mmCIF file of C-alpha atoms in Angstrom:
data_model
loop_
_atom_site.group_PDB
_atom_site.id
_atom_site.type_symbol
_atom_site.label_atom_id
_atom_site.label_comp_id
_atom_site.label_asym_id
_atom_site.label_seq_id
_atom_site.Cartn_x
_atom_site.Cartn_y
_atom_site.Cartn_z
ATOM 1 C CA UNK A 1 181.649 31.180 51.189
ATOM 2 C CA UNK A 2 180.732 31.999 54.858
ATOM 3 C CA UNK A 3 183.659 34.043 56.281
ATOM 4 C CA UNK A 4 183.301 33.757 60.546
ATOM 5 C CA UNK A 5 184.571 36.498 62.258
ATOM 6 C CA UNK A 6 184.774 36.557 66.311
ATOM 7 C CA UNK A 7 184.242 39.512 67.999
ATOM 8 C CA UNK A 8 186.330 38.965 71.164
ATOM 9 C CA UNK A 9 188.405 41.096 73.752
ATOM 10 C CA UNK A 10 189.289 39.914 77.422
ATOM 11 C CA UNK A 11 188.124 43.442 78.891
ATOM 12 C CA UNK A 12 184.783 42.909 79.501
ATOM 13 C CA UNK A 13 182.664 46.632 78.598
ATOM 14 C CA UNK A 14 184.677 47.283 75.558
ATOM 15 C CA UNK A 15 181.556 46.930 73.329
ATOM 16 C CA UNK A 16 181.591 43.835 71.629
ATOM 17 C CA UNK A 17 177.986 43.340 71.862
ATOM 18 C CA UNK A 18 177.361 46.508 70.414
ATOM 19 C CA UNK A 19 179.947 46.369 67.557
ATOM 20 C CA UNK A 20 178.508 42.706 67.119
ATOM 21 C CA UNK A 21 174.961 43.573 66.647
ATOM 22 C CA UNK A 22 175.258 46.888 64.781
ATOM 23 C CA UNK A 23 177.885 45.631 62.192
ATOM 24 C CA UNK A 24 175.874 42.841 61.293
ATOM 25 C CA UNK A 25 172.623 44.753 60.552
ATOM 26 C CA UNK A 26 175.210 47.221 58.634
ATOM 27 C CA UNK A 27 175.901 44.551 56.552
ATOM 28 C CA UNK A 28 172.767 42.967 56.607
ATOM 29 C CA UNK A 29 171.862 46.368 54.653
ATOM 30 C CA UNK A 30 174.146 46.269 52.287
ATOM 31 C CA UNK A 31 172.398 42.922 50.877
ATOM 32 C CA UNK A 32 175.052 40.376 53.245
ATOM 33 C CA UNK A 33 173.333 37.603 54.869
ATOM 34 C CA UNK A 34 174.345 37.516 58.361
ATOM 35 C CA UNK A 35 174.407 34.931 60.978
ATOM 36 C CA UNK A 36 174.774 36.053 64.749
ATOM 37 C CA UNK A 37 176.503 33.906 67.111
ATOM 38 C CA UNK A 38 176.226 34.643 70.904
ATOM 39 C CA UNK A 39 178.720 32.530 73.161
ATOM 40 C CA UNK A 40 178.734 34.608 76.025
ATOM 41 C CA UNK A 41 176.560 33.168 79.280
ATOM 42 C CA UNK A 42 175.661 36.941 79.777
ATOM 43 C CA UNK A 43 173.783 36.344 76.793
ATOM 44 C CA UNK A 44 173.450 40.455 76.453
ATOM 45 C CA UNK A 45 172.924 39.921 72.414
ATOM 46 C CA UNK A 46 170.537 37.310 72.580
ATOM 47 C CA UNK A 47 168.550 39.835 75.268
ATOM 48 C CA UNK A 48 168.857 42.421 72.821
ATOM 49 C CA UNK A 49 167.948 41.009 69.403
ATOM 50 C CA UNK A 50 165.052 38.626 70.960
ATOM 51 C CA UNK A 51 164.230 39.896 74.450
ATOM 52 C CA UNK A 52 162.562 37.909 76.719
ATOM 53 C CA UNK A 53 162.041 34.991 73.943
ATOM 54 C CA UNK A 54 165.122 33.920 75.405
ATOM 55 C CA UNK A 55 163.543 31.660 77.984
ATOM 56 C CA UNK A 56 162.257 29.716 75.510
ATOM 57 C CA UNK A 57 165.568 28.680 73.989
ATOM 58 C CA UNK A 58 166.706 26.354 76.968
ATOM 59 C CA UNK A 59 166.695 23.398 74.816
ATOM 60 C CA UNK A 60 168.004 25.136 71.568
ATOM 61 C CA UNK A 61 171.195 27.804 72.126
ATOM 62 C CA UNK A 62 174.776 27.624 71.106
ATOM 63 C CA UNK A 63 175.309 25.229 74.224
ATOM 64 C CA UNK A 64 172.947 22.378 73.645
ATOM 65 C CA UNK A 65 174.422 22.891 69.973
ATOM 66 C CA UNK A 66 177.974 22.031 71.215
ATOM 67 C CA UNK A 67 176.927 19.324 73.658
ATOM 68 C CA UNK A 68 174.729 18.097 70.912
ATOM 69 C CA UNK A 69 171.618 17.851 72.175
ATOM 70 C CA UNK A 70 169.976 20.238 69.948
ATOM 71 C CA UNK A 71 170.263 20.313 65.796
ATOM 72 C CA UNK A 72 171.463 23.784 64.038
ATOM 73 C CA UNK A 73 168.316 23.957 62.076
ATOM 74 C CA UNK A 74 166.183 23.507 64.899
ATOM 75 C CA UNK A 75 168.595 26.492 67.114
ATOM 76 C CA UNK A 76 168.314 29.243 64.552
ATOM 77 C CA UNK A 77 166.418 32.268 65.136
ATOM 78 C CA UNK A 78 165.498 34.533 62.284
ATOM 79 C CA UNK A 79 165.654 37.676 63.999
ATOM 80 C CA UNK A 80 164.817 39.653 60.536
ATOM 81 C CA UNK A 81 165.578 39.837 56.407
ATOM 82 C CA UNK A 82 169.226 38.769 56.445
ATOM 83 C CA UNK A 83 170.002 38.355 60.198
ATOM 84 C CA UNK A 84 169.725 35.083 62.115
ATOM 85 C CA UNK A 85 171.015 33.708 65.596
ATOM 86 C CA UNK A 86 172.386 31.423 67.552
ATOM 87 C CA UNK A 87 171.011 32.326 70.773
ATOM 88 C CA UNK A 88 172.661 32.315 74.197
ATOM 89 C CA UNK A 89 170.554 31.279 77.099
ATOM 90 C CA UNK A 90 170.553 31.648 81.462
ATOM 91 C CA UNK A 91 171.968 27.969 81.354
ATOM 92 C CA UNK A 92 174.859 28.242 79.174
ATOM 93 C CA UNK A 93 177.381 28.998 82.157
ATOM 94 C CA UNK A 94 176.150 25.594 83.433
ATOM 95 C CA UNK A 95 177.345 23.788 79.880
ATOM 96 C CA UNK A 96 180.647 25.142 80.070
ATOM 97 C CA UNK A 97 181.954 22.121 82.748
ATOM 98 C CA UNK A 98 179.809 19.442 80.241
ATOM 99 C CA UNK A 99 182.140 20.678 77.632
ATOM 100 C CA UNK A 100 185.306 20.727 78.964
ATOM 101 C CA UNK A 101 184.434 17.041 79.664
ATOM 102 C CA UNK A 102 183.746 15.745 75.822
ATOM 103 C CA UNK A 103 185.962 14.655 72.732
ATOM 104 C CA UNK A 104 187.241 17.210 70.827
ATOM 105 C CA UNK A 105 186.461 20.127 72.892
ATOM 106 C CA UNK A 106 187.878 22.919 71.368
ATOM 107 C CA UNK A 107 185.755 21.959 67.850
ATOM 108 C CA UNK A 108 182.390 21.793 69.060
ATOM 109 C CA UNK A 109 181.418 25.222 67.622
ATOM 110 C CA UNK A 110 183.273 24.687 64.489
ATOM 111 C CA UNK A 111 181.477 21.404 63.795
ATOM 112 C CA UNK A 112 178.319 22.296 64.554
ATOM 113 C CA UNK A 113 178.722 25.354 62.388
ATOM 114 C CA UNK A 114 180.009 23.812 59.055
ATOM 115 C CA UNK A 115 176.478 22.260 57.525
ATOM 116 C CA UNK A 116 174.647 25.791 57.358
ATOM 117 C CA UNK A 117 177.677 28.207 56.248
ATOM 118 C CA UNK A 118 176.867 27.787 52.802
ATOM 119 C CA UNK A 119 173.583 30.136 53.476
ATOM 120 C CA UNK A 120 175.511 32.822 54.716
ATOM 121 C CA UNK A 121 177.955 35.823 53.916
ATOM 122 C CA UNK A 122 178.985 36.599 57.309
ATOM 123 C CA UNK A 123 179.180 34.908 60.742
ATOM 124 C CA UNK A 124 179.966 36.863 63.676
ATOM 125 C CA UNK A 125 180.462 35.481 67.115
ATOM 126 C CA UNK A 126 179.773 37.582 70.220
ATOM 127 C CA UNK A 127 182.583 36.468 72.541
ATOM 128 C CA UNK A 128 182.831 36.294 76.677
ATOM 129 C CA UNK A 129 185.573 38.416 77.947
ATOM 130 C CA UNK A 130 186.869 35.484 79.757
ATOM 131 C CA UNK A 131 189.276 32.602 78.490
ATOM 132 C CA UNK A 132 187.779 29.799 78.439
ATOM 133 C CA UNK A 133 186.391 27.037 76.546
ATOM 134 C CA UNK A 134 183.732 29.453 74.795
ATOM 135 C CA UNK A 135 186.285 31.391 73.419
ATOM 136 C CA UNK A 136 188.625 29.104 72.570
ATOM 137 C CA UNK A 137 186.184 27.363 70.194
ATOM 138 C CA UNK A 138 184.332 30.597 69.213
ATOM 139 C CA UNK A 139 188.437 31.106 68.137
ATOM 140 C CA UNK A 140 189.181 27.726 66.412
ATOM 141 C CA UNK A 141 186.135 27.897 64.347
ATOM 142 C CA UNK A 142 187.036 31.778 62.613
ATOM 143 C CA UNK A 143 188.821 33.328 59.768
ATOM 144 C CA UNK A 144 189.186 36.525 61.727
ATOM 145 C CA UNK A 145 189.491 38.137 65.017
ATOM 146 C CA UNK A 146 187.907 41.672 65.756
ATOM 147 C CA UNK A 147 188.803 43.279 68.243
ATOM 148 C CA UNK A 148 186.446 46.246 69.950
ATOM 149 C CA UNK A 149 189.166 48.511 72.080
ATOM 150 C CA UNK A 150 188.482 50.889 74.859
ATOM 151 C CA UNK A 151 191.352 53.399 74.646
ATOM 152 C CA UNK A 152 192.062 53.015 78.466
ATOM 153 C CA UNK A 153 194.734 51.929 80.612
ATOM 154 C CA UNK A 154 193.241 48.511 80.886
ATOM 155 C CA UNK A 155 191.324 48.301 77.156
ATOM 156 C CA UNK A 156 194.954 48.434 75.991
ATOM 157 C CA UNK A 157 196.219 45.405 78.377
ATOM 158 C CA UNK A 158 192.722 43.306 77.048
ATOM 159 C CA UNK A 159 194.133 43.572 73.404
ATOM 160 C CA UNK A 160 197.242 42.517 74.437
ATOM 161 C CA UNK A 161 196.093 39.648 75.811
ATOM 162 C CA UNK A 162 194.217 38.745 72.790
ATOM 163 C CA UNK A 163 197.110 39.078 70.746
ATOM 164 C CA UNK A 164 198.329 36.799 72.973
ATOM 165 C CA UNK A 165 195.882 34.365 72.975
ATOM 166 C CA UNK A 166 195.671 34.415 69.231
ATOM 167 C CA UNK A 167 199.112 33.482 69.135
ATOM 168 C CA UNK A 168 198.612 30.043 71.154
ATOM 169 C CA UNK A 169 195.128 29.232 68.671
ATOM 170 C CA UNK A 170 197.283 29.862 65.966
ATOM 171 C CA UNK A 171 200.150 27.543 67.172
ATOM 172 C CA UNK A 172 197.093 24.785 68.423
ATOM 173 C CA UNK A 173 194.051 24.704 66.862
ATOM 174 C CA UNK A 174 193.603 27.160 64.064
ATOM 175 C CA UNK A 175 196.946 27.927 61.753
ATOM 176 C CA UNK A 176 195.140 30.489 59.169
ATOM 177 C CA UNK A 177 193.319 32.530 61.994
ATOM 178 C CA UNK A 178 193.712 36.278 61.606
ATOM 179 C CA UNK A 179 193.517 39.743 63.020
ATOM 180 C CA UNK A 180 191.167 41.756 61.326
ATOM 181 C CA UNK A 181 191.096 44.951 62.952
ATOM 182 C CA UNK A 182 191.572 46.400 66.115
ATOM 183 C CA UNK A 183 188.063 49.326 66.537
ATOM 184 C CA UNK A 184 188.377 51.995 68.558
ATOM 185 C CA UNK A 185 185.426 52.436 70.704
ATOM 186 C CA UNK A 186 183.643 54.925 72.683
ATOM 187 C CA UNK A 187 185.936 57.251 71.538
ATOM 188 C CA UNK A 188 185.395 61.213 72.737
ATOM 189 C CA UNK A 189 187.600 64.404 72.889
ATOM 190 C CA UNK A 190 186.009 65.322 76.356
ATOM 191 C CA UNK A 191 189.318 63.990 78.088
ATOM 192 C CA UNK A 192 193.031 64.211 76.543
ATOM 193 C CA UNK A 193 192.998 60.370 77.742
ATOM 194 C CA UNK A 194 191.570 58.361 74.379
ATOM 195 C CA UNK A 195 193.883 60.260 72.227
ATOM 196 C CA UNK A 196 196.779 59.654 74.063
ATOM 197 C CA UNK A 197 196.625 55.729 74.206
ATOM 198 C CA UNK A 198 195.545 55.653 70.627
ATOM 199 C CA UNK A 199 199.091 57.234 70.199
ATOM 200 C CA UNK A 200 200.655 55.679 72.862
ATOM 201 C CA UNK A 201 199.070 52.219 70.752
ATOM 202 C CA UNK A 202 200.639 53.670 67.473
ATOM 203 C CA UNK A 203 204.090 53.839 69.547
ATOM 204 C CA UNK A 204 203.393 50.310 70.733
ATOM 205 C CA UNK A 205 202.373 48.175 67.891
ATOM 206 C CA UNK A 206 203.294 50.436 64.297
ATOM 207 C CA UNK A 207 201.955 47.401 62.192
ATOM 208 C CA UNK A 208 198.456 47.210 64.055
ATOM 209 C CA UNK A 209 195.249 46.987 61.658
ATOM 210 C CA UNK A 210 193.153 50.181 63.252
ATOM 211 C CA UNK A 211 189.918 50.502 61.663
ATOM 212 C CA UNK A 212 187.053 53.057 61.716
ATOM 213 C CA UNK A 213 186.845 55.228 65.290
ATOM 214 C CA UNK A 214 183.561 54.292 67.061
ATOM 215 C CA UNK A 215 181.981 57.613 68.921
ATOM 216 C CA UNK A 216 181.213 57.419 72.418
ATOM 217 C CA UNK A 217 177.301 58.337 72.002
ATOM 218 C CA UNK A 218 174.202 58.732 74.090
ATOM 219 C CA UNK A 219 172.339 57.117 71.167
ATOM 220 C CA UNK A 220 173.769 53.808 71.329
ATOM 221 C CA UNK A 221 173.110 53.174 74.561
ATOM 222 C CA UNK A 222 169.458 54.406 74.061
ATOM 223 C CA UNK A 223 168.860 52.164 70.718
ATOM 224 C CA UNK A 224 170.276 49.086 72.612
ATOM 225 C CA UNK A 225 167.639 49.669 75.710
ATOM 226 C CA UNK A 226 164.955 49.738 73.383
ATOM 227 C CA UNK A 227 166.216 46.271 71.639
ATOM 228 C CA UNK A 228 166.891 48.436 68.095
ATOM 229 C CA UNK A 229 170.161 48.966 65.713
ATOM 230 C CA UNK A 230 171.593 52.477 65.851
ATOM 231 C CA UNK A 231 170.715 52.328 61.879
ATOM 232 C CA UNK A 232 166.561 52.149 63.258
ATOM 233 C CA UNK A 233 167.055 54.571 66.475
ATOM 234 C CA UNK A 234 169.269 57.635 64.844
ATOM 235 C CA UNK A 235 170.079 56.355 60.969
ATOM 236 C CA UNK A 236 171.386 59.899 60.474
ATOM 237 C CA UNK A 237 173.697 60.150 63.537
ATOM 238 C CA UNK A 238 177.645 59.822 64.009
ATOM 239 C CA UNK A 239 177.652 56.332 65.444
ATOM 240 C CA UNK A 240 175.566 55.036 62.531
ATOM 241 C CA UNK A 241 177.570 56.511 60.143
ATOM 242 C CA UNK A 242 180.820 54.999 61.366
ATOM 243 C CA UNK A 243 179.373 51.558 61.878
ATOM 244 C CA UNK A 244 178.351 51.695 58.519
ATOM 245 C CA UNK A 245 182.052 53.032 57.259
ATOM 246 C CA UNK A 246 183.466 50.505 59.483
ATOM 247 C CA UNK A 247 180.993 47.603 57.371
ATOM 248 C CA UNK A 248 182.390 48.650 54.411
ATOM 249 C CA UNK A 249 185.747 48.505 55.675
ATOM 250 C CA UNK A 250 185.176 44.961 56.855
ATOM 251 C CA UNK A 251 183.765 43.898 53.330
ATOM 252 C CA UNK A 252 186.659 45.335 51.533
ATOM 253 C CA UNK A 253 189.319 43.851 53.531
ATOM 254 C CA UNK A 254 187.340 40.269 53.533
ATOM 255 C CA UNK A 255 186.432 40.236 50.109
ATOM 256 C CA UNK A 256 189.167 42.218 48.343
ATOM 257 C CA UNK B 1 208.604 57.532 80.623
ATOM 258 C CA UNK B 2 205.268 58.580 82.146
ATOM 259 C CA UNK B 3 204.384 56.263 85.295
ATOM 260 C CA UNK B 4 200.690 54.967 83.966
ATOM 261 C CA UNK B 5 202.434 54.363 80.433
ATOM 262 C CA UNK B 6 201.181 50.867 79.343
ATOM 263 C CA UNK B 7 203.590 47.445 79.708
ATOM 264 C CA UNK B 8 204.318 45.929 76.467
ATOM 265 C CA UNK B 9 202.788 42.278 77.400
ATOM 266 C CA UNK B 10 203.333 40.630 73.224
ATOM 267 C CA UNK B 11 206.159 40.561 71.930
ATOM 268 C CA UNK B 12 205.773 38.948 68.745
ATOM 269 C CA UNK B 13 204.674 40.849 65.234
ATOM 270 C CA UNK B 14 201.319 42.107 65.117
ATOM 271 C CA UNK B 15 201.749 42.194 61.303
ATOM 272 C CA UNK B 16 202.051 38.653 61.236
ATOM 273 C CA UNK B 17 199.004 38.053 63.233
ATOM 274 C CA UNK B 18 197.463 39.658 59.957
ATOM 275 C CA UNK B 19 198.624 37.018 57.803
ATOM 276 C CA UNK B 20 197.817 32.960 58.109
ATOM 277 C CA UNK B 21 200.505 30.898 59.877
ATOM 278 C CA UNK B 22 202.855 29.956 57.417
ATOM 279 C CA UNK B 23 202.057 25.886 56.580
ATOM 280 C CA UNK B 24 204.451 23.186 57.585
ATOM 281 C CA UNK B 25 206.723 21.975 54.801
ATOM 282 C CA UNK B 26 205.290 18.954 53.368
ATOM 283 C CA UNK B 27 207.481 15.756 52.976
ATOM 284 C CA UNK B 28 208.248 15.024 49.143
ATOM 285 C CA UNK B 29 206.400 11.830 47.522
ATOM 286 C CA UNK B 30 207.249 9.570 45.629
ATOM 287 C CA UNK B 31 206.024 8.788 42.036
ATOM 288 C CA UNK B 32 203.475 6.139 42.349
ATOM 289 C CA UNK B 33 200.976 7.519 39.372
ATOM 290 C CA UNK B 34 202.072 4.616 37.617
ATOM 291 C CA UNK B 35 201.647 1.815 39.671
ATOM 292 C CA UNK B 36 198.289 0.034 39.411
ATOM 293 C CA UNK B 37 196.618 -1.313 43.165
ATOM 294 C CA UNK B 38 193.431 -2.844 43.372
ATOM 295 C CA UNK B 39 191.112 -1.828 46.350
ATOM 296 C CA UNK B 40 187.779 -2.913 47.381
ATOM 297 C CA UNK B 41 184.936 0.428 48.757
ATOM 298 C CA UNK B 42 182.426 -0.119 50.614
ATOM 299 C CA UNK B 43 179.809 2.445 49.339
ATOM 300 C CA UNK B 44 175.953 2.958 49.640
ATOM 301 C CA UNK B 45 174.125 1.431 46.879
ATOM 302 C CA UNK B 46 173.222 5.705 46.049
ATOM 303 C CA UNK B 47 176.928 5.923 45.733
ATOM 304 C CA UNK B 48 176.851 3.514 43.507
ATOM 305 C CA UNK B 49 173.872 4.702 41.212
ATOM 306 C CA UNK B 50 176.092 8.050 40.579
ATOM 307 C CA UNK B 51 178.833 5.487 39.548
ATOM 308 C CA UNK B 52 177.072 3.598 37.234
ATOM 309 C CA UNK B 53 175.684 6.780 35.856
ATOM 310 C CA UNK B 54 178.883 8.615 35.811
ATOM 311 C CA UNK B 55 180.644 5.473 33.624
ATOM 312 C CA UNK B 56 177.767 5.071 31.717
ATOM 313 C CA UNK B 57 177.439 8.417 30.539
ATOM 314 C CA UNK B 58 180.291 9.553 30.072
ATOM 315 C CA UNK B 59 182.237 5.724 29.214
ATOM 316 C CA UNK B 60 185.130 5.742 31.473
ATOM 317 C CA UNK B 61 185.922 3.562 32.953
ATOM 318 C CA UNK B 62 185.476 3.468 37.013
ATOM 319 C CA UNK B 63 188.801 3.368 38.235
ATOM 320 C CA UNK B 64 189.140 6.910 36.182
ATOM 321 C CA UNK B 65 186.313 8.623 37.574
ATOM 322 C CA UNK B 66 187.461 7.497 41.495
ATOM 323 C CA UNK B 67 190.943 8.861 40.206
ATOM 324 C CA UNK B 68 189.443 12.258 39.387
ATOM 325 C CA UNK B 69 187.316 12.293 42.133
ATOM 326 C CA UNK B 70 190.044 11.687 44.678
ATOM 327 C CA UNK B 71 192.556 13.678 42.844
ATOM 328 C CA UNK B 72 190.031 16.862 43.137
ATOM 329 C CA UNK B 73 188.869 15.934 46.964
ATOM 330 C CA UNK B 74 192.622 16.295 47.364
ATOM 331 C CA UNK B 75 193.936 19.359 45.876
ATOM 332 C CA UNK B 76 190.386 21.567 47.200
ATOM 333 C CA UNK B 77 191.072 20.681 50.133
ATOM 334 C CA UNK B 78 194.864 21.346 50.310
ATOM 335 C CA UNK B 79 193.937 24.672 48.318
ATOM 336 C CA UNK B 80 191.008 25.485 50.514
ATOM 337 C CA UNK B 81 192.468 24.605 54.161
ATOM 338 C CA UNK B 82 190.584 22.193 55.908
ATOM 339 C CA UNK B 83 187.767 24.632 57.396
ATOM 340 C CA UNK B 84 186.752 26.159 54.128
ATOM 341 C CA UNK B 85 186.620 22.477 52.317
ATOM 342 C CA UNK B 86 184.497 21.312 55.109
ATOM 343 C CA UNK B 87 181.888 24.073 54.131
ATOM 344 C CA UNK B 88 182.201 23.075 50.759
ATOM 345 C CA UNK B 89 181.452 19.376 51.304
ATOM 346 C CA UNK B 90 178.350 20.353 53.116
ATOM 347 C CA UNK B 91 177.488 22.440 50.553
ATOM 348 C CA UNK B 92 177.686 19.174 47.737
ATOM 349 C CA UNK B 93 175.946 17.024 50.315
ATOM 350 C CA UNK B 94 172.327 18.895 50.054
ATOM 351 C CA UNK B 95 172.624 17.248 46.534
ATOM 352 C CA UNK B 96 170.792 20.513 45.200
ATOM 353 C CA UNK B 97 172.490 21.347 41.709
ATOM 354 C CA UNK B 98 171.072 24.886 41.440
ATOM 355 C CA UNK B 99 172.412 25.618 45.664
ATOM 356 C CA UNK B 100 175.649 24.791 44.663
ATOM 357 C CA UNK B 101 176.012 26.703 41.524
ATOM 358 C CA UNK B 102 174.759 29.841 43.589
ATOM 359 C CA UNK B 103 177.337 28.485 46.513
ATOM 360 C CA UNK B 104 179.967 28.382 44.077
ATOM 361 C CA UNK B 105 178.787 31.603 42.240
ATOM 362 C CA UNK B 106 180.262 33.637 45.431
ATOM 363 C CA UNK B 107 183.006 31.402 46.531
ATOM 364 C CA UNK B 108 185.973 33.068 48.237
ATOM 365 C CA UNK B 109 188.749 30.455 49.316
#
């Protein structure tokens, strides 16, 4: 059974593309068969998984799927062995107001969704930072929330706000939603500053679900320019090696 | 207090955002197992074949077999939550034996 996980924070630059698209090929190693979702109009993993094959999704992409005028089947993009997507597209921005507009508006995704989950492991939804009606579906239709954290002033503020947020879904559209993990991101010793909010975070929130520290590395920002995982730009380096400890982190909290 | 330390903006339990809401107590029935209603379906003539078939097979009689099969449409999907008995359904509806068994195979409710 599919479990759907949304990748969401409302700080924009936190990383949730990155965590997105290298966690899924992560666990598209370890023999999980992934399904990408991208529901943000800056449609940054669609760019990076696909490249300029995006134009030709204007008719097929996660918005004509939720106004209906396009069939999953026909909107899937096998991107490689175990790793699909939902594409975003330049027009999706221009949905949102279509949306707002039709019956059951905060289900769209979730519907559309249902009929292929059977074929998959693991869903993951690349979220806008904003609140709005892409991320309030992208919300309804998961088991679990991820949330990507810059260790900042403001980073700390956006997972607030998800908290938040998560609350209201909870109370409104989506009663067994969950927090799966807050992860740490571009995490370096250069300044005092990263350490001190993760403690400061500690202070805050005792209970919260912190998962596997994501380095702040040169090599992530390279593989991600040249449209590749970290696992096919530096396999050996640190940020590989913690996506792929955070993977199996994810699979043993999800699956027991 | 430093002046850039953070505001707390939630103030409920993040420890219970780790856990599913808790589900709203549900109203107790009565006992109607024993009172007998008759009630007239509408079904596609397929529907229908896998009746016959089922009965046939198996001789029960039909109102058993809708019993059953409303009894276990039921209880999955109060066990399951809505969501996860959705997927399920669509799973049974691509009427593929051998996809289901695999489906089933690696279910996690």
């Amino acid at each position: 059974m599919a479990v759907v996980i949304s990748v969401a924070n409302q700080k924009g630059g936190v990383g949730k593309t990155t965590l997105t698209m290298n966690l899924a090929y992560a666990l598209s190693n370890m023999g999980k068969r992934v399904l990408l979702v991208d529901i943000d109009p800056q449609f940054n993993l669609t760019f990076g998984l696909i490249g300029m094959d995006v134009l030709q999704h204007g008719d097929s992409n996660v918005g004509t799927l939720m106004t209906r005028e396009s069939d999953i089947e026909e909107t899937i993009v096998r991107v490689r062995e175990n790793i699909d997507l939902i594409p975003s597209h330049l027009n999706l921005s221009a949905k949102e107001i279509e949306i707002i507009n039709t019956y059951n508006r905060e289900r769209r995704l979730e519907k559309a969704l249902t009929p292929v989950l059977p074929d998959y492991d693991y869903v993951f939804i690349d979220n806008p930072p904003s609140m709005g009606i892409f991320l309030v579906n992208s919300l309804t239709a998961s088991d679990y929330v991820l949330i990507p954290l810059e260790l900042s002033y403001f980073g700390v503020i956006g997972m607030q706000l998800m908290f938040n947020l998560m609350r209201m879904i909870r109370e409104e559209t989506n009663e067994n939603l969950k927090l799966l993990g807050l992860v740490p991101n571009k995490f370096t010793r250069q300044t005092k500053v990263p350490k001190m909010r993760l403690k400061e975070l500690k202070e805050t929130y005792p209970d919260a679900p912190i998962l596997t520290t994501i380095p702040k590395a040169i090599a992530l920002e390279k593989a991600q320019s040249q449209g590749v995982s970290i696992f096919e730009f530096d396999g050996d380096g640190r940020a590989a090696k913690a996506f792929a400890k955070l993977a199996r982190e994810v699979v043993e909290i999800v699956e027991g | 207090m430093s002046k850039d330390k953070i505001p707390k903006l939630f103030d409920g339990s993040v420890n219970e955002l780790t856990r599913p809401s808790k589900r709203k107590d549900e109203k107790p029935k009565p006992n109607l197992k024993k009172e007998k209603m008759q009630k007239t379906l509408y079904i596609s003539r397929d529907m229908n074949r896998k009746l016959i078939e089922l009965y046939g097979e198996e001789g029960r009689r039909q109102s058993t077999i809708v019993e059953d099969a409303v009894n276990l449409y039921y209880y999955l999907r109060l066990a399951l939550g809505e969501k996860k008995f959705n997927e399920l359904l669509s799973a049974v509806r691509r009427e593929d034996p051998d996809f289901l068994r695999e489906y089933i195979e690696r279910f996690r409710p």
